[in-house]
C-alpha cells in the first residue's frame, strides 16, 4: 500500500478536503474542514499541513510513503510554478506558492491544477466518461468552468486558460458573470441562478403570485441561493421549478457551443447537476438537440458526474497521478 499512496488536496471557497488513496478512485482517508477566504491563506495552509500529517499517521504511513501530492483549486493559477493567483472564491490568496510550501513540508513532489481540469481527469479516468477520447467536464457550482479532454489528453491551451466557458457572452445583456453582462456564468451557474431568481421573485410578487422564495414581508430574499431554489422546487413551487428549467435551457445553449466546436462524446456536469439531475439537464438536452448539428448532438451524452459528490476528492488525486505521468 505504501508505494502506491497519493495525496489529494481540494481547496474550495467554503471547504477544503485532504484525501489519501492507495488505489484510486477509492479513498483510504479523508479530512475536511471549512475554508474561510476572509482569514487569508495562512491558517488554511497550516490546517492542510496538519491534516496531511494526521491522515498519514492514521494510515500508519510516513512522508516517504507518498508518491505525490495533487492540489485542485480554482483559477487563475500559475501551473508551472505551482502558484495560486487570487481566484474569485479565494480573494485573499494572492500569489500563494502552494507547490513550494507543500514540497518543503513533505519532501515530495506536488502538482497544481485548476478544479475544472482536475474534474475532467477524474471523470475521464474513473467516472461517466470512462472509455471516451473526447469529453468535457463542467464544474457548475457558484461559477461554471470547463475541463477539456481532447484526443485522450487534457487540453490547457496556449495560456493554460482553455475551458473558461463561463466568460463567453451568451446575450448582449443579462446577469453579470466573469465581470461581463450576459456571460454564461451569469446565466448558468449557482450564483447566476440566484441572480435570475431575485429578479423573478420581484416580478412574481408584483403580479400577486405566491412563491416559497419570497420572504414574509413580500420581498425577494437577498440571500436566495441555488439550494433554496431547489428545495422550493421539491416542495412544488412553480416559480422555483421554472427558474431551474430556464437555467437548464441556458446551460444547453452553452453546451451547444461546446458540442459544435469540439464534438465530444460526453459532457459530465458536477455541482448543481448532481442534486438537480434531469430537472436541470432535461431542458439542457432539449436545447442541445435543437441547436446543435444533429450528428454531433446524437454523439454526445449529457450526464451528471459519474463520481457524484466524490468527484472533487478523486479530482485532487488525479492531479497527483497526472503529474506523475508527466502531464505537468
GROMACS .gro file of C-alpha atoms in nm:
model
  328
    1UNK     CA    1   0.000   0.000   0.000
    2UNK     CA    2   0.272   0.250   0.092
    3UNK     CA    3   0.434   0.252  -0.251
    4UNK     CA    4   0.101   0.332  -0.417
    5UNK     CA    5  -0.029   0.611  -0.193
    6UNK     CA    6  -0.100   0.958  -0.330
    7UNK     CA    7  -0.247   1.261  -0.153
    8UNK     CA    8  -0.508   1.496  -0.293
    9UNK     CA    9  -0.588   1.846  -0.163
   10UNK     CA   10  -0.913   2.003  -0.286
   11UNK     CA   11  -0.917   2.374  -0.195
   12UNK     CA   12  -1.255   2.544  -0.234
   13UNK     CA   13  -1.403   2.874  -0.127
   14UNK     CA   14  -1.609   2.715   0.151
   15UNK     CA   15  -1.440   2.379   0.216
   16UNK     CA   16  -1.100   2.214   0.191
   17UNK     CA   17  -1.059   1.836   0.179
   18UNK     CA   18  -0.747   1.621   0.216
   19UNK     CA   19  -0.761   1.263   0.089
   20UNK     CA   20  -0.524   0.968   0.066
   21UNK     CA   21  -0.564   0.691  -0.188
   22UNK     CA   22  -0.367   0.372  -0.240
   23UNK     CA   23  -0.595   0.251  -0.521
   24UNK     CA   24  -0.775   0.536  -0.697
   25UNK     CA   25  -1.061   0.613  -0.711
   26UNK     CA   26  -1.107   0.455  -0.366
   27UNK     CA   27  -1.030   0.688  -0.075
   28UNK     CA   28  -0.841   0.547   0.225
   29UNK     CA   29  -0.857   0.856   0.445
   30UNK     CA   30  -1.042   1.188   0.423
   31UNK     CA   31  -1.025   1.500   0.638
   32UNK     CA   32  -1.232   1.810   0.556
   33UNK     CA   33  -1.269   2.150   0.719
   34UNK     CA   34  -1.430   2.486   0.634
   35UNK     CA   35  -1.234   2.737   0.427
   36UNK     CA   36  -1.278   3.100   0.528
   37UNK     CA   37  -1.136   3.317   0.248
   38UNK     CA   38  -1.159   3.633   0.461
   39UNK     CA   39  -0.899   3.492   0.701
   40UNK     CA   40  -0.630   3.475   0.434
   41UNK     CA   41  -0.433   3.167   0.327
   42UNK     CA   42  -0.202   3.116   0.625
   43UNK     CA   43  -0.447   2.944   0.857
   44UNK     CA   44  -0.587   2.718   0.586
   45UNK     CA   45  -0.241   2.618   0.466
   46UNK     CA   46  -0.139   2.530   0.820
   47UNK     CA   47  -0.450   2.314   0.857
   48UNK     CA   48  -0.372   2.147   0.523
   49UNK     CA   49  -0.027   2.053   0.652
   50UNK     CA   50  -0.165   1.928   0.982
   51UNK     CA   51  -0.438   1.729   0.806
   52UNK     CA   52  -0.192   1.556   0.573
   53UNK     CA   53   0.025   1.463   0.873
   54UNK     CA   54  -0.284   1.337   1.056
   55UNK     CA   55  -0.407   1.136   0.757
   56UNK     CA   56  -0.066   0.973   0.708
   57UNK     CA   57  -0.044   0.890   1.076
   58UNK     CA   58  -0.392   0.738   1.073
   59UNK     CA   59  -0.288   0.510   0.785
   60UNK     CA   60   0.046   0.435   0.958
   61UNK     CA   61   0.240   0.597   0.674
   62UNK     CA   62   0.532   0.839   0.663
   63UNK     CA   63   0.631   1.114   0.418
   64UNK     CA   64   0.844   0.869   0.225
   65UNK     CA   65   0.539   0.651   0.156
   66UNK     CA   66   0.377   0.923  -0.055
   67UNK     CA   67   0.427   0.915  -0.431
   68UNK     CA   68   0.298   1.271  -0.483
   69UNK     CA   69   0.058   1.542  -0.367
   70UNK     CA   70  -0.203   1.687  -0.602
   71UNK     CA   71  -0.375   2.020  -0.537
   72UNK     CA   72  -0.701   2.114  -0.710
   73UNK     CA   73  -0.807   2.480  -0.688
   74UNK     CA   74  -1.000   2.740  -0.885
   75UNK     CA   75  -0.821   2.957  -1.142
   76UNK     CA   76  -0.625   3.172  -1.203
   77UNK     CA   77  -0.318   2.961  -1.131
   78UNK     CA   78   0.045   2.952  -1.238
   79UNK     CA   79   0.060   2.579  -1.306
   80UNK     CA   80   0.429   2.572  -1.397
   81UNK     CA   81   0.544   2.724  -1.069
   82UNK     CA   82   0.254   2.597  -0.860
   83UNK     CA   83   0.118   2.934  -0.750
   84UNK     CA   84  -0.244   3.020  -0.660
   85UNK     CA   85  -0.314   3.365  -0.808
   86UNK     CA   86  -0.616   3.507  -0.627
   87UNK     CA   87  -0.914   3.304  -0.755
   88UNK     CA   88  -1.256   3.475  -0.722
   89UNK     CA   89  -1.360   3.231  -0.448
   90UNK     CA   90  -1.030   3.291  -0.261
   91UNK     CA   91  -0.978   3.667  -0.297
   92UNK     CA   92  -0.714   3.690  -0.021
   93UNK     CA   93  -0.499   3.413  -0.174
   94UNK     CA   94  -0.271   3.637  -0.379
   95UNK     CA   95   0.030   3.460  -0.534
   96UNK     CA   96   0.042   3.174  -0.283
   97UNK     CA   97   0.327   2.931  -0.373
   98UNK     CA   98   0.137   2.621  -0.263
   99UNK     CA   99   0.364   2.381  -0.454
  100UNK     CA  100   0.681   2.509  -0.286
  101UNK     CA  101   0.514   2.517   0.057
  102UNK     CA  102   0.396   2.156   0.047
  103UNK     CA  103   0.714   2.024  -0.115
  104UNK     CA  104   0.921   2.186   0.160
  105UNK     CA  105   0.698   2.036   0.429
  106UNK     CA  106   0.667   1.682   0.294
  107UNK     CA  107   0.982   1.646   0.078
  108UNK     CA  108   0.770   1.513  -0.206
  109UNK     CA  109   0.651   1.619  -0.550
  110UNK     CA  110   0.347   1.846  -0.554
  111UNK     CA  111   0.136   1.930  -0.860
  112UNK     CA  112  -0.127   2.203  -0.901
  113UNK     CA  113  -0.427   2.204  -1.138
  114UNK     CA  114  -0.745   2.407  -1.176
  115UNK     CA  115  -1.058   2.236  -1.048
  116UNK     CA  116  -1.233   2.204  -1.385
  117UNK     CA  117  -0.933   2.030  -1.543
  118UNK     CA  118  -0.897   1.812  -1.235
  119UNK     CA  119  -1.265   1.716  -1.254
  120UNK     CA  120  -1.225   1.629  -1.621
  121UNK     CA  121  -0.935   1.398  -1.539
  122UNK     CA  122  -1.140   1.228  -1.267
  123UNK     CA  123  -1.445   1.170  -1.487
  124UNK     CA  124  -1.225   1.062  -1.780
  125UNK     CA  125  -1.027   0.810  -1.574
  126UNK     CA  126  -1.293   0.681  -1.336
  127UNK     CA  127  -1.632   0.840  -1.395
  128UNK     CA  128  -1.902   0.895  -1.654
  129UNK     CA  129  -1.654   0.949  -1.940
  130UNK     CA  130  -1.456   0.629  -1.885
  131UNK     CA  131  -1.372   0.481  -2.225
  132UNK     CA  132  -1.408   0.805  -2.421
  133UNK     CA  133  -1.138   1.001  -2.601
  134UNK     CA  134  -1.312   1.340  -2.619
  135UNK     CA  135  -1.507   1.470  -2.320
  136UNK     CA  136  -1.592   1.785  -2.126
  137UNK     CA  137  -1.641   1.831  -1.754
  138UNK     CA  138  -1.845   2.130  -1.632
  139UNK     CA  139  -1.798   2.240  -1.271
  140UNK     CA  140  -2.131   2.428  -1.234
  141UNK     CA  141  -2.101   2.538  -0.874
  142UNK     CA  142  -2.104   2.902  -0.767
  143UNK     CA  143  -1.946   2.966  -1.108
  144UNK     CA  144  -1.901   2.750  -1.416
  145UNK     CA  145  -1.588   2.631  -1.595
  146UNK     CA  146  -1.498   2.353  -1.834
  147UNK     CA  147  -1.223   2.094  -1.831
  148UNK     CA  148  -1.141   1.951  -2.174
  149UNK     CA  149  -1.008   1.608  -2.264
  150UNK     CA  150  -0.934   1.604  -2.639
  151UNK     CA  151  -0.795   1.301  -2.820
  152UNK     CA  152  -0.736   1.134  -2.485
  153UNK     CA  153  -0.530   1.415  -2.327
  154UNK     CA  154  -0.602   1.716  -2.108
  155UNK     CA  155  -0.610   2.035  -2.316
  156UNK     CA  156  -0.496   2.354  -2.140
  157UNK     CA  157  -0.437   2.595  -2.430
  158UNK     CA  158  -0.158   2.842  -2.508
  159UNK     CA  159  -0.201   3.034  -2.181
  160UNK     CA  160  -0.332   2.740  -1.977
  161UNK     CA  161  -0.676   2.905  -1.979
  162UNK     CA  162  -0.869   2.676  -2.213
  163UNK     CA  163  -1.219   2.592  -2.095
  164UNK     CA  164  -1.323   2.928  -1.946
  165UNK     CA  165  -1.672   2.882  -2.086
  166UNK     CA  166  -1.821   3.100  -1.812
  167UNK     CA  167  -1.655   3.404  -1.969
  168UNK     CA  168  -1.826   3.358  -2.307
  169UNK     CA  169  -2.100   3.615  -2.369
  170UNK     CA  170  -2.432   3.442  -2.436
  171UNK     CA  171  -2.657   3.751  -2.462
  172UNK     CA  172  -2.599   4.124  -2.510
  173UNK     CA  173  -2.748   4.194  -2.167
  174UNK     CA  174  -2.835   3.986  -1.866
  175UNK     CA  175  -2.696   3.880  -1.527
  176UNK     CA  176  -2.330   3.950  -1.467
  177UNK     CA  177  -2.078   3.669  -1.476
  178UNK     CA  178  -1.700   3.687  -1.504
  179UNK     CA  179  -1.735   4.069  -1.496
  180UNK     CA  180  -1.938   4.055  -1.818
  181UNK     CA  181  -2.314   4.107  -1.850
  182UNK     CA  182  -2.490   3.823  -2.027
  183UNK     CA  183  -2.197   3.583  -1.982
  184UNK     CA  184  -2.264   3.212  -1.948
  185UNK     CA  185  -2.157   3.223  -1.582
  186UNK     CA  186  -2.426   3.486  -1.524
  187UNK     CA  187  -2.693   3.260  -1.671
  188UNK     CA  188  -2.585   2.903  -1.593
  189UNK     CA  189  -2.419   2.881  -1.253
  190UNK     CA  190  -2.530   2.873  -0.891
  191UNK     CA  191  -2.470   3.245  -0.847
  192UNK     CA  192  -2.635   3.315  -1.181
  193UNK     CA  193  -2.941   3.111  -1.089
  194UNK     CA  194  -2.974   3.308  -0.765
  195UNK     CA  195  -2.944   3.640  -0.952
  196UNK     CA  196  -3.214   3.538  -1.200
  197UNK     CA  197  -3.431   3.422  -0.910
  198UNK     CA  198  -3.414   3.756  -0.729
  199UNK     CA  199  -3.547   3.938  -1.034
  200UNK     CA  200  -3.813   3.672  -1.095
  201UNK     CA  201  -3.931   3.688  -0.732
  202UNK     CA  202  -3.987   4.064  -0.754
  203UNK     CA  203  -4.189   4.023  -1.072
  204UNK     CA  204  -4.391   3.740  -0.918
  205UNK     CA  205  -4.468   3.944  -0.606
  206UNK     CA  206  -4.571   4.245  -0.817
  207UNK     CA  207  -4.810   4.019  -1.009
  208UNK     CA  208  -4.959   3.872  -0.692
  209UNK     CA  209  -4.803   3.530  -0.745
  210UNK     CA  210  -4.727   3.328  -0.433
  211UNK     CA  211  -4.383   3.171  -0.404
  212UNK     CA  212  -4.192   2.999  -0.127
  213UNK     CA  213  -3.886   3.203  -0.232
  214UNK     CA  214  -4.033   3.533  -0.106
  215UNK     CA  215  -3.958   3.644   0.249
  216UNK     CA  216  -4.256   3.708   0.482
  217UNK     CA  217  -4.269   4.084   0.416
  218UNK     CA  218  -4.327   4.024   0.046
  219UNK     CA  219  -3.982   4.096  -0.094
  220UNK     CA  220  -3.722   3.892  -0.276
  221UNK     CA  221  -3.477   3.737  -0.034
  222UNK     CA  222  -3.127   3.877  -0.089
  223UNK     CA  223  -2.984   3.551   0.045
  224UNK     CA  224  -3.171   3.330  -0.205
  225UNK     CA  225  -2.944   3.051  -0.326
  226UNK     CA  226  -2.944   2.763  -0.572
  227UNK     CA  227  -3.003   2.531  -0.275
  228UNK     CA  228  -3.308   2.731  -0.163
  229UNK     CA  229  -3.445   2.729  -0.518
  230UNK     CA  230  -3.404   2.351  -0.540
  231UNK     CA  231  -3.571   2.296  -0.203
  232UNK     CA  232  -3.863   2.518  -0.306
  233UNK     CA  233  -3.896   2.329  -0.635
  234UNK     CA  234  -3.906   1.998  -0.450
  235UNK     CA  235  -4.186   2.142  -0.235
  236UNK     CA  236  -4.386   2.214  -0.551
  237UNK     CA  237  -4.311   2.584  -0.601
  238UNK     CA  238  -4.388   2.673  -0.962
  239UNK     CA  239  -4.155   2.974  -0.977
  240UNK     CA  240  -3.859   2.775  -0.845
  241UNK     CA  241  -3.929   2.497  -1.094
  242UNK     CA  242  -3.941   2.745  -1.381
  243UNK     CA  243  -3.610   2.906  -1.272
  244UNK     CA  244  -3.434   2.568  -1.273
  245UNK     CA  245  -3.576   2.489  -1.615
  246UNK     CA  246  -3.470   2.828  -1.753
  247UNK     CA  247  -3.119   2.778  -1.613
  248UNK     CA  248  -3.109   2.437  -1.778
  249UNK     CA  249  -3.201   2.595  -2.112
  250UNK     CA  250  -2.917   2.847  -2.084
  251UNK     CA  251  -2.685   2.563  -1.987
  252UNK     CA  252  -2.798   2.384  -2.302
  253UNK     CA  253  -2.709   2.690  -2.511
  254UNK     CA  254  -2.359   2.684  -2.362
  255UNK     CA  255  -2.330   2.310  -2.423
  256UNK     CA  256  -2.439   2.358  -2.784
  257UNK     CA  257  -2.144   2.591  -2.840
  258UNK     CA  258  -1.904   2.337  -2.691
  259UNK     CA  259  -2.053   2.045  -2.882
  260UNK     CA  260  -2.045   2.220  -3.219
  261UNK     CA  261  -1.685   2.332  -3.160
  262UNK     CA  262  -1.535   2.020  -3.004
  263UNK     CA  263  -1.765   1.727  -3.096
  264UNK     CA  264  -1.726   1.544  -2.759
  265UNK     CA  265  -1.860   1.201  -2.674
  266UNK     CA  266  -1.968   1.306  -2.325
  267UNK     CA  267  -2.035   1.615  -2.116
  268UNK     CA  268  -2.029   1.534  -1.744
  269UNK     CA  269  -2.164   1.802  -1.511
  270UNK     CA  270  -2.079   1.839  -1.144
  271UNK     CA  271  -2.216   2.072  -0.879
  272UNK     CA  272  -2.582   2.160  -0.934
  273UNK     CA  273  -2.641   1.870  -1.173
  274UNK     CA  274  -2.560   1.618  -0.901
  275UNK     CA  275  -2.855   1.743  -0.697
  276UNK     CA  276  -3.099   1.866  -0.963
  277UNK     CA  277  -3.045   1.590  -1.219
  278UNK     CA  278  -3.296   1.584  -1.505
  279UNK     CA  279  -3.478   1.891  -1.373
  280UNK     CA  280  -3.171   2.085  -1.489
  281UNK     CA  281  -3.021   1.859  -1.756
  282UNK     CA  282  -3.350   1.767  -1.926
  283UNK     CA  283  -3.407   2.121  -2.058
  284UNK     CA  284  -3.037   2.141  -2.148
  285UNK     CA  285  -3.059   1.825  -2.360
  286UNK     CA  286  -3.369   1.959  -2.537
  287UNK     CA  287  -3.188   2.279  -2.634
  288UNK     CA  288  -2.879   2.086  -2.748
  289UNK     CA  289  -3.089   1.870  -2.980
  290UNK     CA  290  -3.249   2.183  -3.125
  291UNK     CA  291  -2.935   2.397  -3.154
  292UNK     CA  292  -2.652   2.159  -3.246
  293UNK     CA  293  -2.552   1.983  -3.563
  294UNK     CA  294  -2.761   1.669  -3.543
  295UNK     CA  295  -2.477   1.420  -3.579
  296UNK     CA  296  -2.271   1.594  -3.310
  297UNK     CA  297  -2.569   1.621  -3.073
  298UNK     CA  298  -2.651   1.250  -3.104
  299UNK     CA  299  -2.285   1.155  -3.046
  300UNK     CA  300  -2.270   1.330  -2.707
  301UNK     CA  301  -2.409   1.200  -2.377
  302UNK     CA  302  -2.502   1.472  -2.125
  303UNK     CA  303  -2.493   1.329  -1.773
  304UNK     CA  304  -2.426   1.420  -1.408
  305UNK     CA  305  -2.071   1.345  -1.293
  306UNK     CA  306  -2.041   0.970  -1.254
  307UNK     CA  307  -1.834   1.006  -0.938
  308UNK     CA  308  -2.110   1.204  -0.772
  309UNK     CA  309  -2.022   1.412  -0.467
  310UNK     CA  310  -1.685   1.233  -0.456
  311UNK     CA  311  -1.570   1.397  -0.780
  312UNK     CA  312  -1.373   1.673  -0.601
  313UNK     CA  313  -1.182   1.422  -0.390
  314UNK     CA  314  -1.096   1.199  -0.686
  315UNK     CA  315  -1.010   1.506  -0.894
  316UNK     CA  316  -0.739   1.609  -0.647
  317UNK     CA  317  -0.600   1.255  -0.651
  318UNK     CA  318  -0.596   1.265  -1.031
  319UNK     CA  319  -0.383   1.583  -1.024
  320UNK     CA  320  -0.113   1.383  -0.846
  321UNK     CA  321  -0.148   1.092  -1.088
  322UNK     CA  322  -0.136   1.320  -1.393
  323UNK     CA  323   0.177   1.489  -1.259
  324UNK     CA  324   0.347   1.155  -1.203
  325UNK     CA  325   0.255   1.051  -1.557
  326UNK     CA  326   0.427   1.357  -1.700
  327UNK     CA  327   0.116   1.568  -1.752
  328UNK     CA  328   0.280   1.870  -1.587
   0.00000   0.00000   0.00000
